[in-house]
Amino acid sequence: MFIEPIYIFFSIYKNLVSFGFYWFVNKLLVEWTGDSYLVAGTDGVGTKLKLAFETGIHETIGIDLVAMSVNDIVTSGAKPLFFLDYFATSHLDVDLAEKVIKGIVDGCQQSDCTLLGGETAEMPDFYAEGEYDLSGFAVGIVKKDSVIDGKNIVAGDVLIGLPSSGVHSNGFSLVRRVLARSGLSLENQLPGAAVTLGEALMAPTVIYVKQVLDLISKGGVKGIAHITGGGFTDNIPRVFPKGLGAVIYKDSWEVPAVFKWIQQAGKIEDAEMRRTFNMGIGMVLIVSQEASRRILEDGNGAYKTHRIGEAVTGEGVSYH
């Protein structure tokens, strides 16, 4: 009895990804000449899905899914080539699935990669009615002599922060606990902002691929950290060679209202906030001083950038 909705769904899916497999094969044969590495990443969107179910905002969760993988692989300098998704639910709701898949298509277009297809699973009694789970898989390519690995970072190099759109796709177990204790609902206005809590929390993750690849092409980028779970405290040190760490200038960017509300409503210490959330900076580039001047001068154009710190002798991350 599920044949008809599944057929309709895959008809939609086929139309959305019609630019897929054959284009990819041709592109791979042209670009991958043996002097490159393939770089892969996989991720989901965690309990942000719970808020999607509560708010009914399903159109952008697919952007989050793509972002979590392509933002990871671009930190090595890799250009995303293709993306695959896994969509699992109790009973397939074609209209709902179409919204999610269209978001995935949007994310792939933002990152200039191909959506080859994916897998859809119906598992009655495994998921609650109306709920679903998502995971995604991205593969990219980078020239062997162009890999960004952080090994050339030296003390005095500059940390450039790229703004986030909000919480992105990490820390939502804590967010949901704070929301439950706050007495507010997702329909209430976010204090200090002109949007509801639901709208602020469901803002899709920024896809940094085009911006980061453009900055890399201009030279001077030595290391890149995608600020996900673990925040600044855990993600930035992974980029540095042994013996180097980072100083973060705490007041070098405006922390978005959503994080101020989470911290105040949840009575969360600064250290936990910095270890859990991106605090308004979703990607950090470690660059030479010369490159930093060029990037910051260009920062008034299409993309905003902030000088948020510097590489120093020592290890770990400190805040001043």
PDB file of N, CA, C and O in Angstrom, residues 252-282:
ATOM      1  N   SER A 252      35.781  41.153  19.987  1.00  0.00           N
ATOM      2  CA  SER A 252      36.102  41.504  18.603  1.00  0.00           C
ATOM      3  C   SER A 252      34.949  41.281  17.631  1.00  0.00           C
ATOM      4  O   SER A 252      35.067  41.579  16.451  1.00  0.00           O
ATOM      5  N   TRP A 253      33.844  40.762  18.119  1.00  0.00           N
ATOM      6  CA  TRP A 253      32.633  40.632  17.309  1.00  0.00           C
ATOM      7  C   TRP A 253      31.423  40.687  18.236  1.00  0.00           C
ATOM      8  O   TRP A 253      31.542  40.496  19.448  1.00  0.00           O
ATOM      9  N   GLU A 254      30.272  40.960  17.666  1.00  0.00           N
ATOM     10  CA  GLU A 254      29.037  41.043  18.433  1.00  0.00           C
ATOM     11  C   GLU A 254      28.423  39.660  18.573  1.00  0.00           C
ATOM     12  O   GLU A 254      28.100  39.010  17.576  1.00  0.00           O
ATOM     13  N   VAL A 255      28.276  39.195  19.799  1.00  0.00           N
ATOM     14  CA  VAL A 255      27.652  37.893  20.044  1.00  0.00           C
ATOM     15  C   VAL A 255      26.151  38.020  19.780  1.00  0.00           C
ATOM     16  O   VAL A 255      25.488  38.896  20.331  1.00  0.00           O
ATOM     17  N   PRO A 256      25.593  37.170  18.914  1.00  0.00           N
ATOM     18  CA  PRO A 256      24.166  37.271  18.575  1.00  0.00           C
ATOM     19  C   PRO A 256      23.250  37.105  19.788  1.00  0.00           C
ATOM     20  O   PRO A 256      23.594  36.442  20.769  1.00  0.00           O
ATOM     21  N   ALA A 257      22.074  37.711  19.675  1.00  0.00           N
ATOM     22  CA  ALA A 257      21.113  37.732  20.782  1.00  0.00           C
ATOM     23  C   ALA A 257      20.718  36.338  21.241  1.00  0.00           C
ATOM     24  O   ALA A 257      20.457  36.124  22.435  1.00  0.00           O
ATOM     25  N   VAL A 258      20.672  35.367  20.339  1.00  0.00           N
ATOM     26  CA  VAL A 258      20.233  34.026  20.719  1.00  0.00           C
ATOM     27  C   VAL A 258      21.181  33.410  21.741  1.00  0.00           C
ATOM     28  O   VAL A 258      20.740  32.708  22.668  1.00  0.00           O
ATOM     29  N   PHE A 259      22.485  33.675  21.626  1.00  0.00           N
ATOM     30  CA  PHE A 259      23.430  33.120  22.589  1.00  0.00           C
ATOM     31  C   PHE A 259      23.343  33.844  23.931  1.00  0.00           C
ATOM     32  O   PHE A 259      23.496  33.215  24.982  1.00  0.00           O
ATOM     33  N   LYS A 260      23.086  35.136  23.890  1.00  0.00           N
ATOM     34  CA  LYS A 260      22.921  35.886  25.140  1.00  0.00           C
ATOM     35  C   LYS A 260      21.708  35.366  25.898  1.00  0.00           C
ATOM     36  O   LYS A 260      21.737  35.216  27.128  1.00  0.00           O
ATOM     37  N   TRP A 261      20.620  35.070  25.160  1.00  0.00           N
ATOM     38  CA  TRP A 261      19.425  34.523  25.810  1.00  0.00           C
ATOM     39  C   TRP A 261      19.697  33.129  26.380  1.00  0.00           C
ATOM     40  O   TRP A 261      19.311  32.835  27.522  1.00  0.00           O
ATOM     41  N   ILE A 262      20.361  32.259  25.612  1.00  0.00           N
ATOM     42  CA  ILE A 262      20.665  30.910  26.103  1.00  0.00           C
ATOM     43  C   ILE A 262      21.474  30.981  27.387  1.00  0.00           C
ATOM     44  O   ILE A 262      21.180  30.280  28.373  1.00  0.00           O
ATOM     45  N   GLN A 263      22.495  31.839  27.399  1.00  0.00           N
ATOM     46  CA  GLN A 263      23.362  31.921  28.572  1.00  0.00           C
ATOM     47  C   GLN A 263      22.614  32.463  29.786  1.00  0.00           C
ATOM     48  O   GLN A 263      22.732  31.932  30.897  1.00  0.00           O
ATOM     49  N   GLN A 264      21.806  33.506  29.565  1.00  0.00           N
ATOM     50  CA  GLN A 264      21.080  34.111  30.678  1.00  0.00           C
ATOM     51  C   GLN A 264      19.977  33.189  31.194  1.00  0.00           C
ATOM     52  O   GLN A 264      19.859  32.955  32.401  1.00  0.00           O
ATOM     53  N   ALA A 265      19.180  32.647  30.271  1.00  0.00           N
ATOM     54  CA  ALA A 265      18.060  31.800  30.686  1.00  0.00           C
ATOM     55  C   ALA A 265      18.535  30.488  31.298  1.00  0.00           C
ATOM     56  O   ALA A 265      17.881  29.940  32.191  1.00  0.00           O
ATOM     57  N   GLY A 266      19.662  29.986  30.818  1.00  0.00           N
ATOM     58  CA  GLY A 266      20.173  28.718  31.324  1.00  0.00           C
ATOM     59  C   GLY A 266      21.183  28.862  32.440  1.00  0.00           C
ATOM     60  O   GLY A 266      21.638  27.854  32.990  1.00  0.00           O
ATOM     61  N   LYS A 267      21.561  30.106  32.762  1.00  0.00           N
ATOM     62  CA  LYS A 267      22.564  30.377  33.793  1.00  0.00           C
ATOM     63  C   LYS A 267      23.834  29.556  33.528  1.00  0.00           C
ATOM     64  O   LYS A 267      24.323  28.803  34.373  1.00  0.00           O
ATOM     65  N   ILE A 268      24.345  29.715  32.319  1.00  0.00           N
ATOM     66  CA  ILE A 268      25.477  28.922  31.847  1.00  0.00           C
ATOM     67  C   ILE A 268      26.762  29.735  31.953  1.00  0.00           C
ATOM     68  O   ILE A 268      26.804  30.903  31.566  1.00  0.00           O
ATOM     69  N   GLU A 269      27.811  29.115  32.456  1.00  0.00           N
ATOM     70  CA  GLU A 269      29.102  29.780  32.586  1.00  0.00           C
ATOM     71  C   GLU A 269      29.718  30.050  31.207  1.00  0.00           C
ATOM     72  O   GLU A 269      29.443  29.346  30.233  1.00  0.00           O
ATOM     73  N   ASP A 270      30.568  31.077  31.159  1.00  0.00           N
ATOM     74  CA  ASP A 270      31.237  31.424  29.905  1.00  0.00           C
ATOM     75  C   ASP A 270      31.977  30.234  29.312  1.00  0.00           C
ATOM     76  O   ASP A 270      31.920  29.984  28.100  1.00  0.00           O
ATOM     77  N   ALA A 271      32.691  29.483  30.153  1.00  0.00           N
ATOM     78  CA  ALA A 271      33.500  28.373  29.651  1.00  0.00           C
ATOM     79  C   ALA A 271      32.642  27.318  28.972  1.00  0.00           C
ATOM     80  O   ALA A 271      33.030  26.763  27.937  1.00  0.00           O
ATOM     81  N   GLU A 272      31.467  27.028  29.530  1.00  0.00           N
ATOM     82  CA  GLU A 272      30.593  26.031  28.914  1.00  0.00           C
ATOM     83  C   GLU A 272      30.012  26.547  27.608  1.00  0.00           C
ATOM     84  O   GLU A 272      29.872  25.793  26.637  1.00  0.00           O
ATOM     85  N   MET A 273      29.666  27.834  27.554  1.00  0.00           N
ATOM     86  CA  MET A 273      29.159  28.408  26.311  1.00  0.00           C
ATOM     87  C   MET A 273      30.207  28.269  25.204  1.00  0.00           C
ATOM     88  O   MET A 273      29.891  27.859  24.087  1.00  0.00           O
ATOM     89  N   ARG A 274      31.451  28.593  25.518  1.00  0.00           N
ATOM     90  CA  ARG A 274      32.516  28.563  24.512  1.00  0.00           C
ATOM     91  C   ARG A 274      32.885  27.139  24.092  1.00  0.00           C
ATOM     92  O   ARG A 274      33.437  26.940  23.023  1.00  0.00           O
ATOM     93  N   ARG A 275      32.592  26.173  24.955  1.00  0.00           N
ATOM     94  CA  ARG A 275      32.896  24.777  24.635  1.00  0.00           C
ATOM     95  C   ARG A 275      31.729  24.096  23.912  1.00  0.00           C
ATOM     96  O   ARG A 275      31.875  22.983  23.391  1.00  0.00           O
ATOM     97  N   THR A 276      30.569  24.754  23.879  1.00  0.00           N
ATOM     98  CA  THR A 276      29.373  24.130  23.307  1.00  0.00           C
ATOM     99  C   THR A 276      28.926  24.801  22.015  1.00  0.00           C
ATOM    100  O   THR A 276      28.551  24.118  21.053  1.00  0.00           O
ATOM    101  N   PHE A 277      28.978  26.141  21.975  1.00  0.00           N
ATOM    102  CA  PHE A 277      28.382  26.892  20.874  1.00  0.00           C
ATOM    103  C   PHE A 277      29.429  27.660  20.076  1.00  0.00           C
ATOM    104  O   PHE A 277      30.550  27.899  20.546  1.00  0.00           O
ATOM    105  N   ASN A 278      29.022  28.100  18.873  1.00  0.00           N
ATOM    106  CA  ASN A 278      29.952  28.881  18.038  1.00  0.00           C
ATOM    107  C   ASN A 278      29.999  30.356  18.426  1.00  0.00           C
ATOM    108  O   ASN A 278      30.880  31.093  17.961  1.00  0.00           O
ATOM    109  N   MET A 279      29.052  30.807  19.237  1.00  0.00           N
ATOM    110  CA  MET A 279      29.021  32.171  19.774  1.00  0.00           C
ATOM    111  C   MET A 279      29.012  33.255  18.697  1.00  0.00           C
ATOM    112  O   MET A 279      29.399  34.394  18.926  1.00  0.00           O
ATOM    113  N   GLY A 280      28.585  32.895  17.490  1.00  0.00           N
ATOM    114  CA  GLY A 280      28.491  33.882  16.420  1.00  0.00           C
ATOM    115  C   GLY A 280      29.586  33.805  15.384  1.00  0.00           C
ATOM    116  O   GLY A 280      29.577  34.565  14.406  1.00  0.00           O
ATOM    117  N   ILE A 281      30.528  32.873  15.559  1.00  0.00           N
ATOM    118  CA  ILE A 281      31.612  32.664  14.588  1.00  0.00           C
ATOM    119  C   ILE A 281      31.585  31.192  14.186  1.00  0.00           C
ATOM    120  O   ILE A 281      31.924  30.304  14.975  1.00  0.00           O
ATOM    121  N   GLY A 282      31.207  30.921  12.933  1.00  0.00           N
ATOM    122  CA  GLY A 282      31.024  29.536  12.509  1.00  0.00           C
ATOM    123  C   GLY A 282      32.233  28.900  11.861  1.00  0.00           C
ATOM    124  O   GLY A 282      32.304  27.673  11.745  1.00  0.00           O
TER     125      GLY A 282
END
